[in-house]
Amino acid sequence: MTLDNKIIPNINREIDKTVNHLRKLLEEQYERAASMEAGTEADKGHDQEAVVIGIAYGDGIGPVIMREAERLLKVILKDEIAQGNVVLRRIEGLTLENRMEHGEAVPKDVLEDIKSCHVLLKGPTTTPKGGSLESANVTLRRELDLFANVRPITIENEGIDWTFFRENTEGEYVLGSRGCELKGEEAELTIDFKITTAAGTKRIARAAMDFARKTGKTRIAIVTKANIMKKTDGMFSGICHQVAKEYPELIIDDWYVDIMAANLVNEELRRDFQVFILPNLYGDIITDEAAQLQGGVGTAGSANIGSRYAMFEAIHGSAPRLVEAGLMEYANPASIFKAMTMMLNHLGFVEKSEALSKALDQVLIKDLSDTKAVDVTDYILQLI
C-alpha cells in the first residue's frame, strides 16, 4: 500500500508535531540528567527542629486504613508528640476529585504542604484509565526526587529474606502520560517512552549495594530485559556492573525479568536471592509477585527514598471493588502498617519499629478476611 499525495501532507504535519514533542521531552530529560551528574538535584536538610510526618488519606479504602495508621502512630509516638519532637500533619487535597478539579496529578498547594514535611505516610491514590492525568505517585516520586523504591519481603519459614531496590524516577513511568499519538487516515499509532540515565542508574545501584554491605548481604540480582531492550536495559545493567567494582565482596548476577518472575516461585533457587536492583516497570511487577508469595499485596509496605524527602505507603491500590461492595471498613491495614515500620526505622525510632514489626508478624498469621480495620489496630495496640 502507498499513501496518496493528499494523505502525505496531513500525516507529515502530524509527524512534525510528534517530533517537536519528542524534542521537548529529550531536552527536559537531558537537563535532568545533567543536573544529577552535577549534583544540583540534591536538596538536603529541613529548617524545622521537630520531625514533621505528613499524613495523606488518599482515595478508596485510603481513609479507612490511614485513619487506623494515624491512630496507631499517635500511640507509638505519644511521648515524642507530647514533647514537641514529632508533629503529625494532615495533608488535605490528595484525592482524585481534587486532582481532577485542578487538572493536576498533585495540585501545587498540596505539593507545597508535602514539601513542608520530613516524610509522608500516604494512602493509596486512584489514577483514572486513559486521559492525561498522571499518577500521583509518579508525580510525587519525580517532584520529591524519590529515586529508590525499597520493598522488603520476608518469609522466615521458607528462608526468604529479600529486599528490592526499584529505580523510581525513570523507566517507562516517568513519561507514561506524555507519549505521542499519531492519527492518520490510513493508520493510528501511539508511542510511549522509556528513560534510562547513567546518573539515575548509578544512584539506585549504590543505594542497593550500600544496603547489602551494611546488612551483611552478599548477593545482588540485576533484573532487566537487556537482551531485547538493548539501549535502556543494556545501559542499566552495564552501569550496575561498573558500580559493583566498588563492592568487590558482592556476588553480582544478571537475570532477565521473565526468568526472574518464574524463579521467584522456584523453591530451590529463590532461597539464594537477597538484594535485587530493577528498573521502574519491572520492579513494580516483580515486587507485587513477591508480595503475593508473602501473603498478598496487603502484607507488604513500600519506602520511597530520596536525598531530602521520603514517602512511605502501602503497595496495594485504592481497592474500588471493595468500596463498591460497601466493605471499606474491612480493608486490611497491614500493608500501611508495614510501611510505618519502615518509616519509624528511617526516622531513627528503631526500637518502636521493631516492636510494631513483631506485632504485625503475629497479626499476619491470622485470617483477616472478616476482620474490620479498627479491630486489627486494636489487636496490635494490645500486643505493643
Short mmCIF file of C-alpha atoms in Angstrom, two decimals:
data_model
loop_
_atom_site.label_atom_id
_atom_site.label_comp_id
_atom_site.label_asym_id
_atom_site.label_seq_id
_atom_site.Cartn_x
_atom_site.Cartn_y
_atom_site.Cartn_z
CA MET A 1 0.00 0.00 0.00
CA THR A 2 1.24 3.50 -0.83
CA LEU A 3 -0.06 6.78 0.56
CA ASP A 4 -1.62 9.14 -1.98
CA ASN A 5 -0.49 12.75 -2.33
CA LYS A 6 -3.44 14.11 -0.30
CA ILE A 7 -2.64 11.99 2.75
CA ILE A 8 1.11 12.64 2.85
CA PRO A 9 0.95 16.38 3.75
CA ASN A 10 -1.57 15.67 6.53
CA ILE A 11 0.46 12.89 8.10
CA ASN A 12 3.67 14.87 7.72
CA ARG A 13 2.13 17.67 9.78
CA GLU A 14 1.26 15.14 12.48
CA ILE A 15 4.78 13.71 12.35
CA ASP A 16 6.27 17.20 12.69
CA LYS A 17 4.14 17.81 15.79
CA THR A 18 5.28 14.50 17.24
CA VAL A 19 8.95 15.25 16.53
CA ASN A 20 8.65 18.65 18.23
CA HIS A 21 7.02 17.00 21.24
CA LEU A 22 9.81 14.43 21.40
CA ARG A 23 12.45 17.17 21.16
CA LYS A 24 10.96 18.92 24.21
CA LEU A 25 10.97 15.67 26.17
CA LEU A 26 14.58 14.94 25.22
CA GLU A 27 15.71 18.44 26.19
CA GLU A 28 13.90 18.16 29.53
CA GLN A 29 15.32 14.74 30.33
CA TYR A 30 18.84 15.70 29.26
CA GLU A 31 18.70 18.73 31.55
CA ARG A 32 17.54 16.49 34.40
CA ALA A 33 20.35 14.00 33.75
CA ALA A 34 22.93 16.81 33.65
CA SER A 35 21.60 18.16 36.96
CA MET A 36 22.01 14.74 38.55
CA GLU A 37 25.55 14.40 37.21
CA ALA A 38 26.40 17.84 38.60
CA GLY A 39 24.79 17.03 41.93
CA THR A 40 22.47 20.04 41.76
CA GLU A 41 19.30 17.98 42.30
CA ALA A 42 20.25 17.13 45.88
CA ASP A 43 18.35 19.31 48.33
CA LYS A 44 19.20 18.26 51.84
CA GLY A 45 18.01 19.44 55.21
CA HIS A 46 14.89 20.88 56.79
CA ASP A 47 14.59 24.02 58.87
CA GLN A 48 12.20 22.58 61.46
CA GLU A 49 13.62 21.14 64.65
CA ALA A 50 10.65 18.80 65.12
CA VAL A 51 10.19 15.84 62.80
CA VAL A 52 7.10 16.52 60.69
CA ILE A 53 5.20 13.47 59.45
CA GLY A 54 2.68 14.27 56.73
CA ILE A 55 -0.37 12.02 56.55
CA ALA A 56 -2.38 11.86 53.31
CA TYR A 57 -5.52 9.73 53.32
CA GLY A 58 -5.88 9.28 49.55
CA ASP A 59 -8.76 7.54 47.75
CA GLY A 60 -10.96 4.47 48.05
CA ILE A 61 -10.02 2.46 51.14
CA GLY A 62 -7.34 5.03 51.93
CA PRO A 63 -9.37 6.98 54.51
CA VAL A 64 -10.08 3.74 56.42
CA ILE A 65 -6.55 2.36 56.60
CA MET A 66 -4.97 5.79 57.09
CA ARG A 67 -7.36 6.58 59.93
CA GLU A 68 -6.05 3.47 61.67
CA ALA A 69 -2.44 4.29 60.78
CA GLU A 70 -2.79 7.75 62.31
CA ARG A 71 -4.42 6.29 65.43
CA LEU A 72 -1.58 3.79 65.81
CA LEU A 73 1.09 6.45 65.26
CA LYS A 74 -0.39 8.67 67.95
CA VAL A 75 0.05 5.85 70.46
CA ILE A 76 3.51 4.71 69.33
CA LEU A 77 4.89 8.28 69.26
CA LYS A 78 2.79 9.75 72.08
CA ASP A 79 5.82 10.81 74.16
CA GLU A 80 7.62 12.38 71.19
CA ILE A 81 4.43 14.20 70.16
CA ALA A 82 3.82 15.45 73.71
CA GLN A 83 7.40 16.76 73.91
CA GLY A 84 7.05 18.57 70.58
CA ASN A 85 9.73 16.46 68.92
CA VAL A 86 7.29 14.95 66.41
CA VAL A 87 4.38 16.62 64.63
CA LEU A 88 1.68 14.75 62.71
CA ARG A 89 0.38 16.97 59.91
CA ARG A 90 -2.71 16.05 57.89
CA ILE A 91 -2.22 16.68 54.16
CA GLU A 92 -5.54 17.58 52.56
CA GLY A 93 -6.41 17.53 48.88
CA LEU A 94 -4.59 14.43 47.63
CA THR A 95 -7.86 12.96 46.39
CA LEU A 96 -8.98 12.06 42.90
CA GLU A 97 -11.79 14.63 43.00
CA ASN A 98 -9.46 17.49 43.93
CA ARG A 99 -6.78 16.41 41.47
CA MET A 100 -9.27 16.20 38.59
CA GLU A 101 -10.79 19.56 39.54
CA HIS A 102 -7.35 21.18 39.32
CA GLY A 103 -6.25 19.12 36.32
CA GLU A 104 -3.04 18.25 38.16
CA ALA A 105 -1.75 14.89 39.42
CA VAL A 106 -0.70 16.67 42.61
CA PRO A 107 -2.08 20.22 42.95
CA LYS A 108 0.62 22.82 43.64
CA ASP A 109 -0.67 23.77 47.09
CA VAL A 110 -0.80 20.10 48.11
CA LEU A 111 2.76 19.58 46.89
CA GLU A 112 3.96 22.56 48.93
CA ASP A 113 2.27 21.13 52.03
CA ILE A 114 4.03 17.81 51.44
CA LYS A 115 7.39 19.55 50.97
CA SER A 116 6.98 21.14 54.40
CA CYS A 117 7.21 17.65 55.93
CA HIS A 118 10.24 15.43 56.51
CA VAL A 119 8.36 12.29 55.49
CA LEU A 120 4.97 11.46 54.03
CA LEU A 121 2.82 8.50 55.07
CA LYS A 122 0.50 8.15 52.11
CA GLY A 123 -2.71 6.26 51.46
CA PRO A 124 -3.45 4.76 48.03
CA THR A 125 -4.49 7.14 45.26
CA THR A 126 -6.58 6.36 42.20
CA THR A 127 -5.29 7.03 38.69
CA PRO A 128 -8.00 7.19 36.00
CA LYS A 129 -7.61 4.95 32.98
CA GLY A 130 -6.99 6.95 29.83
CA GLY A 131 -6.90 10.71 29.68
CA SER A 132 -3.80 12.70 30.58
CA LEU A 133 -3.95 12.88 34.39
CA GLU A 134 -0.67 11.43 35.59
CA SER A 135 -0.38 9.06 38.53
CA ALA A 136 0.01 10.97 41.80
CA ASN A 137 2.73 8.52 42.80
CA VAL A 138 4.72 9.12 39.63
CA THR A 139 4.45 12.88 40.16
CA LEU A 140 5.46 12.72 43.82
CA ARG A 141 8.43 10.48 43.10
CA ARG A 142 9.62 12.88 40.42
CA GLU A 143 8.92 16.16 42.25
CA LEU A 144 10.46 14.93 45.52
CA ASP A 145 13.20 13.02 43.66
CA LEU A 146 12.39 9.78 45.50
CA PHE A 147 14.69 7.67 43.38
CA ALA A 148 14.75 4.46 45.44
CA ASN A 149 11.64 2.37 45.97
CA VAL A 150 12.59 -0.14 48.67
CA ARG A 151 10.38 -3.16 49.35
CA PRO A 152 11.38 -5.90 51.80
CA ILE A 153 9.81 -9.36 51.62
CA THR A 154 10.34 -11.88 54.41
CA ILE A 155 9.03 -15.45 54.75
CA GLU A 156 11.05 -16.84 57.63
CA ASN A 157 9.86 -20.45 57.48
CA GLU A 158 10.89 -20.63 53.82
CA GLY A 159 14.26 -18.94 54.26
CA ILE A 160 13.22 -15.90 52.22
CA ASP A 161 14.71 -12.51 53.12
CA TRP A 162 14.57 -10.31 50.03
CA THR A 163 14.98 -6.57 49.57
CA PHE A 164 14.04 -4.98 46.25
CA PHE A 165 15.53 -1.69 45.06
CA ARG A 166 13.37 -0.38 42.25
CA GLU A 167 14.51 2.72 40.36
CA ASN A 168 11.66 5.14 40.93
CA THR A 169 12.11 8.21 38.73
CA GLU A 170 12.94 6.83 35.29
CA GLY A 171 11.96 3.93 33.05
CA GLU A 172 8.55 3.76 31.42
CA TYR A 173 6.62 5.55 34.16
CA VAL A 174 8.34 8.93 34.23
CA LEU A 175 6.83 9.94 30.87
CA GLY A 176 3.92 7.50 30.94
CA SER A 177 1.29 10.17 30.42
CA ARG A 178 3.29 12.19 27.88
CA GLY A 179 3.63 9.86 24.94
CA CYS A 180 2.70 10.61 21.33
CA GLU A 181 -0.38 9.82 19.28
CA LEU A 182 -0.20 9.73 15.50
CA LYS A 183 -3.61 9.58 13.84
CA GLY A 184 -3.92 9.50 10.09
CA GLU A 185 -6.50 8.38 7.57
CA GLU A 186 -4.60 5.17 6.86
CA ALA A 187 -3.39 4.23 10.34
CA GLU A 188 -3.29 5.14 14.00
CA LEU A 189 -0.44 4.57 16.43
CA THR A 190 0.77 5.61 19.87
CA ILE A 191 4.27 5.77 21.31
CA ASP A 192 5.40 5.88 24.94
CA PHE A 193 8.95 6.38 26.14
CA LYS A 194 11.43 4.65 28.42
CA ILE A 195 14.17 6.76 30.02
CA THR A 196 17.44 5.47 31.47
CA THR A 197 20.23 7.80 32.60
CA ALA A 198 23.71 6.98 33.81
CA ALA A 199 23.33 9.15 36.92
CA GLY A 200 19.93 7.70 37.81
CA THR A 201 21.19 4.15 37.47
CA LYS A 202 24.35 4.81 39.47
CA ARG A 203 22.46 6.11 42.47
CA ILE A 204 19.98 3.21 42.65
CA ALA A 205 22.85 0.74 42.23
CA ARG A 206 24.84 2.40 45.02
CA ALA A 207 21.80 2.51 47.30
CA ALA A 208 21.27 -1.24 46.87
CA MET A 209 24.93 -2.14 47.23
CA ASP A 210 25.42 0.12 50.26
CA PHE A 211 22.44 -1.63 51.84
CA ALA A 212 23.92 -5.05 51.05
CA ARG A 213 27.25 -4.05 52.57
CA LYS A 214 25.68 -2.61 55.74
CA THR A 215 23.39 -5.58 56.32
CA GLY A 216 25.89 -8.33 55.53
CA LYS A 217 24.20 -9.43 52.30
CA THR A 218 26.49 -10.95 49.70
CA ARG A 219 24.41 -11.36 46.55
CA ILE A 220 22.88 -8.83 44.16
CA ALA A 221 20.49 -9.69 41.32
CA ILE A 222 20.33 -7.16 38.46
CA VAL A 223 16.98 -7.70 36.73
CA THR A 224 16.46 -6.37 33.19
CA LYS A 225 15.49 -7.41 29.68
CA ALA A 226 18.81 -6.28 28.25
CA ASN A 227 18.75 -8.93 25.52
CA ILE A 228 15.77 -7.14 23.94
CA MET A 229 15.83 -3.58 25.31
CA LYS A 230 19.46 -3.19 24.35
CA LYS A 231 19.87 0.57 24.79
CA THR A 232 17.97 1.30 28.00
CA ASP A 233 18.27 -2.00 29.86
CA GLY A 234 21.72 -2.55 28.38
CA MET A 235 22.87 0.73 29.92
CA PHE A 236 21.16 -0.10 33.23
CA SER A 237 22.90 -3.48 33.51
CA GLY A 238 26.27 -2.14 32.37
CA ILE A 239 26.31 0.73 34.85
CA CYS A 240 25.25 -1.53 37.72
CA HIS A 241 28.29 -3.68 36.91
CA GLN A 242 30.52 -0.59 36.84
CA VAL A 243 29.32 0.45 40.29
CA ALA A 244 29.76 -3.12 41.55
CA LYS A 245 33.53 -2.78 41.07
CA GLU A 246 33.45 -0.57 44.19
CA TYR A 247 31.97 -3.52 46.12
CA PRO A 248 34.29 -6.46 45.38
CA GLU A 249 32.83 -8.56 48.20
CA LEU A 250 29.44 -8.78 46.45
CA ILE A 251 28.40 -11.50 44.00
CA ILE A 252 26.59 -9.92 41.05
CA ASP A 253 24.10 -11.94 39.00
CA ASP A 254 22.25 -10.86 35.85
CA TRP A 255 18.68 -12.06 35.38
CA TYR A 256 16.13 -11.41 32.66
CA VAL A 257 12.87 -10.24 34.17
CA ASP A 258 10.75 -13.06 32.74
CA ILE A 259 13.11 -15.71 34.11
CA MET A 260 13.21 -13.94 37.47
CA ALA A 261 9.40 -13.94 37.58
CA ALA A 262 9.50 -17.71 37.07
CA ASN A 263 12.26 -18.31 39.61
CA LEU A 264 10.59 -16.40 42.43
CA VAL A 265 8.30 -19.43 42.69
CA ASN A 266 11.19 -21.90 42.30
CA GLU A 267 11.63 -23.12 45.87
CA GLU A 268 15.14 -24.45 45.24
CA LEU A 269 16.53 -21.28 43.67
CA ARG A 270 14.73 -18.48 45.46
CA ARG A 271 16.43 -19.01 48.83
CA ASP A 272 19.66 -17.76 47.24
CA PHE A 273 18.19 -14.36 46.31
CA GLN A 274 18.97 -11.46 48.65
CA VAL A 275 19.04 -7.97 47.11
CA PHE A 276 17.51 -7.01 43.77
CA ILE A 277 18.09 -3.97 41.54
CA LEU A 278 15.40 -3.32 38.94
CA PRO A 279 14.27 -0.58 36.54
CA ASN A 280 10.92 1.01 37.31
CA LEU A 281 8.34 -1.12 35.45
CA TYR A 282 9.95 -4.47 36.18
CA GLY A 283 10.30 -3.51 39.83
CA ASP A 284 6.62 -2.66 40.07
CA ILE A 285 5.56 -6.03 38.68
CA ILE A 286 8.13 -8.27 40.35
CA THR A 287 7.60 -6.80 43.83
CA ASP A 288 3.86 -7.43 43.60
CA GLU A 289 4.59 -11.06 42.72
CA ALA A 290 6.96 -11.29 45.68
CA ALA A 291 4.37 -9.74 48.00
CA GLN A 292 1.85 -12.34 46.86
CA LEU A 293 4.25 -15.07 47.98
CA GLN A 294 4.47 -13.40 51.38
CA GLY A 295 0.70 -13.42 51.79
CA GLY A 296 -0.65 -10.87 49.33
CA VAL A 297 -0.08 -7.26 48.35
CA GLY A 298 -1.87 -6.28 51.53
CA THR A 299 1.05 -7.58 53.59
CA ALA A 300 3.93 -5.55 52.13
CA GLY A 301 4.97 -1.95 52.68
CA SER A 302 6.93 0.36 50.46
CA ALA A 303 9.52 3.08 51.10
CA ASN A 304 10.35 5.78 48.55
CA ILE A 305 13.65 7.38 49.50
CA GLY A 306 15.42 10.47 48.16
CA SER A 307 18.24 12.72 49.31
CA ARG A 308 15.85 15.03 51.22
CA TYR A 309 12.35 13.59 51.30
CA ALA A 310 10.90 10.14 51.93
CA MET A 311 7.44 8.70 51.31
CA PHE A 312 6.02 5.52 52.81
CA GLU A 313 2.93 3.75 51.53
CA ALA A 314 1.02 0.52 51.15
CA ILE A 315 1.83 -1.27 47.90
CA HIS A 316 -1.81 -2.01 47.06
CA GLY A 317 -4.21 0.33 45.33
CA SER A 318 -7.39 2.08 46.42
CA ALA A 319 -9.49 -1.13 46.05
CA PRO A 320 -12.52 0.31 44.21
CA ARG A 321 -14.25 -3.09 44.19
CA LEU A 322 -14.15 -3.21 47.98
CA VAL A 323 -15.57 0.31 48.08
CA GLU A 324 -18.34 -0.54 45.60
CA ALA A 325 -19.28 -3.57 47.71
CA GLY A 326 -19.59 -1.37 50.80
CA LEU A 327 -16.78 -3.23 52.55
CA MET A 328 -14.33 -0.37 53.12
CA GLU A 329 -14.22 -0.96 56.87
CA TYR A 330 -12.89 -4.47 56.21
CA ALA A 331 -9.84 -3.18 54.33
CA ASN A 332 -6.66 -4.78 55.65
CA PRO A 333 -4.34 -2.08 57.08
CA ALA A 334 -1.34 -4.44 57.35
CA SER A 335 0.44 -3.02 54.30
CA ILE A 336 0.35 0.59 55.52
CA PHE A 337 1.42 -0.64 58.97
CA LYS A 338 4.39 -2.38 57.31
CA ALA A 339 5.23 0.92 55.66
CA MET A 340 5.04 2.56 59.10
CA THR A 341 7.70 0.18 60.44
CA MET A 342 9.98 1.31 57.62
CA MET A 343 9.19 4.96 58.30
CA LEU A 344 9.89 4.64 62.02
CA ASN A 345 13.20 2.95 61.28
CA HIS A 346 14.07 5.66 58.73
CA LEU A 347 13.39 8.36 61.36
CA GLY A 348 15.61 6.63 63.91
CA PHE A 349 12.87 5.10 66.08
CA VAL A 350 14.41 1.66 65.68
CA GLU A 351 13.00 0.03 68.84
CA LYS A 352 9.49 1.28 68.09
CA SER A 353 9.83 -0.02 64.53
CA GLU A 354 10.89 -3.45 65.77
CA ALA A 355 8.05 -3.60 68.30
CA LEU A 356 5.47 -2.79 65.62
CA SER A 357 7.06 -5.27 63.23
CA LYS A 358 6.86 -8.08 65.80
CA ALA A 359 3.22 -7.28 66.49
CA LEU A 360 2.48 -7.34 62.76
CA ASP A 361 4.11 -10.75 62.46
CA GLN A 362 1.56 -12.03 64.98
CA VAL A 363 -1.30 -10.41 63.07
CA LEU A 364 -0.29 -11.67 59.63
CA ILE A 365 -0.53 -15.33 60.63
CA LYS A 366 -4.25 -14.79 61.25
CA ASP A 367 -7.08 -14.84 58.71
CA LEU A 368 -8.13 -11.19 58.49
CA SER A 369 -10.68 -11.56 55.69
CA ASP A 370 -13.66 -10.97 58.02
CA THR A 371 -11.90 -8.53 60.35
CA LYS A 372 -12.51 -4.79 60.38
CA ALA A 373 -9.52 -2.45 60.13
CA VAL A 374 -10.32 -0.96 63.53
CA ASP A 375 -10.16 -4.43 65.13
CA VAL A 376 -6.76 -5.13 63.56
CA THR A 377 -5.46 -1.90 65.08
CA ASP A 378 -6.94 -2.74 68.48
CA TYR A 379 -5.22 -6.12 68.44
CA ILE A 380 -1.85 -4.56 67.55
CA LEU A 381 -2.23 -2.00 70.31
CA GLN A 382 -2.73 -4.84 72.79
CA LEU A 383 0.46 -6.51 71.56
CA ILE A 384 2.68 -3.42 71.78
#
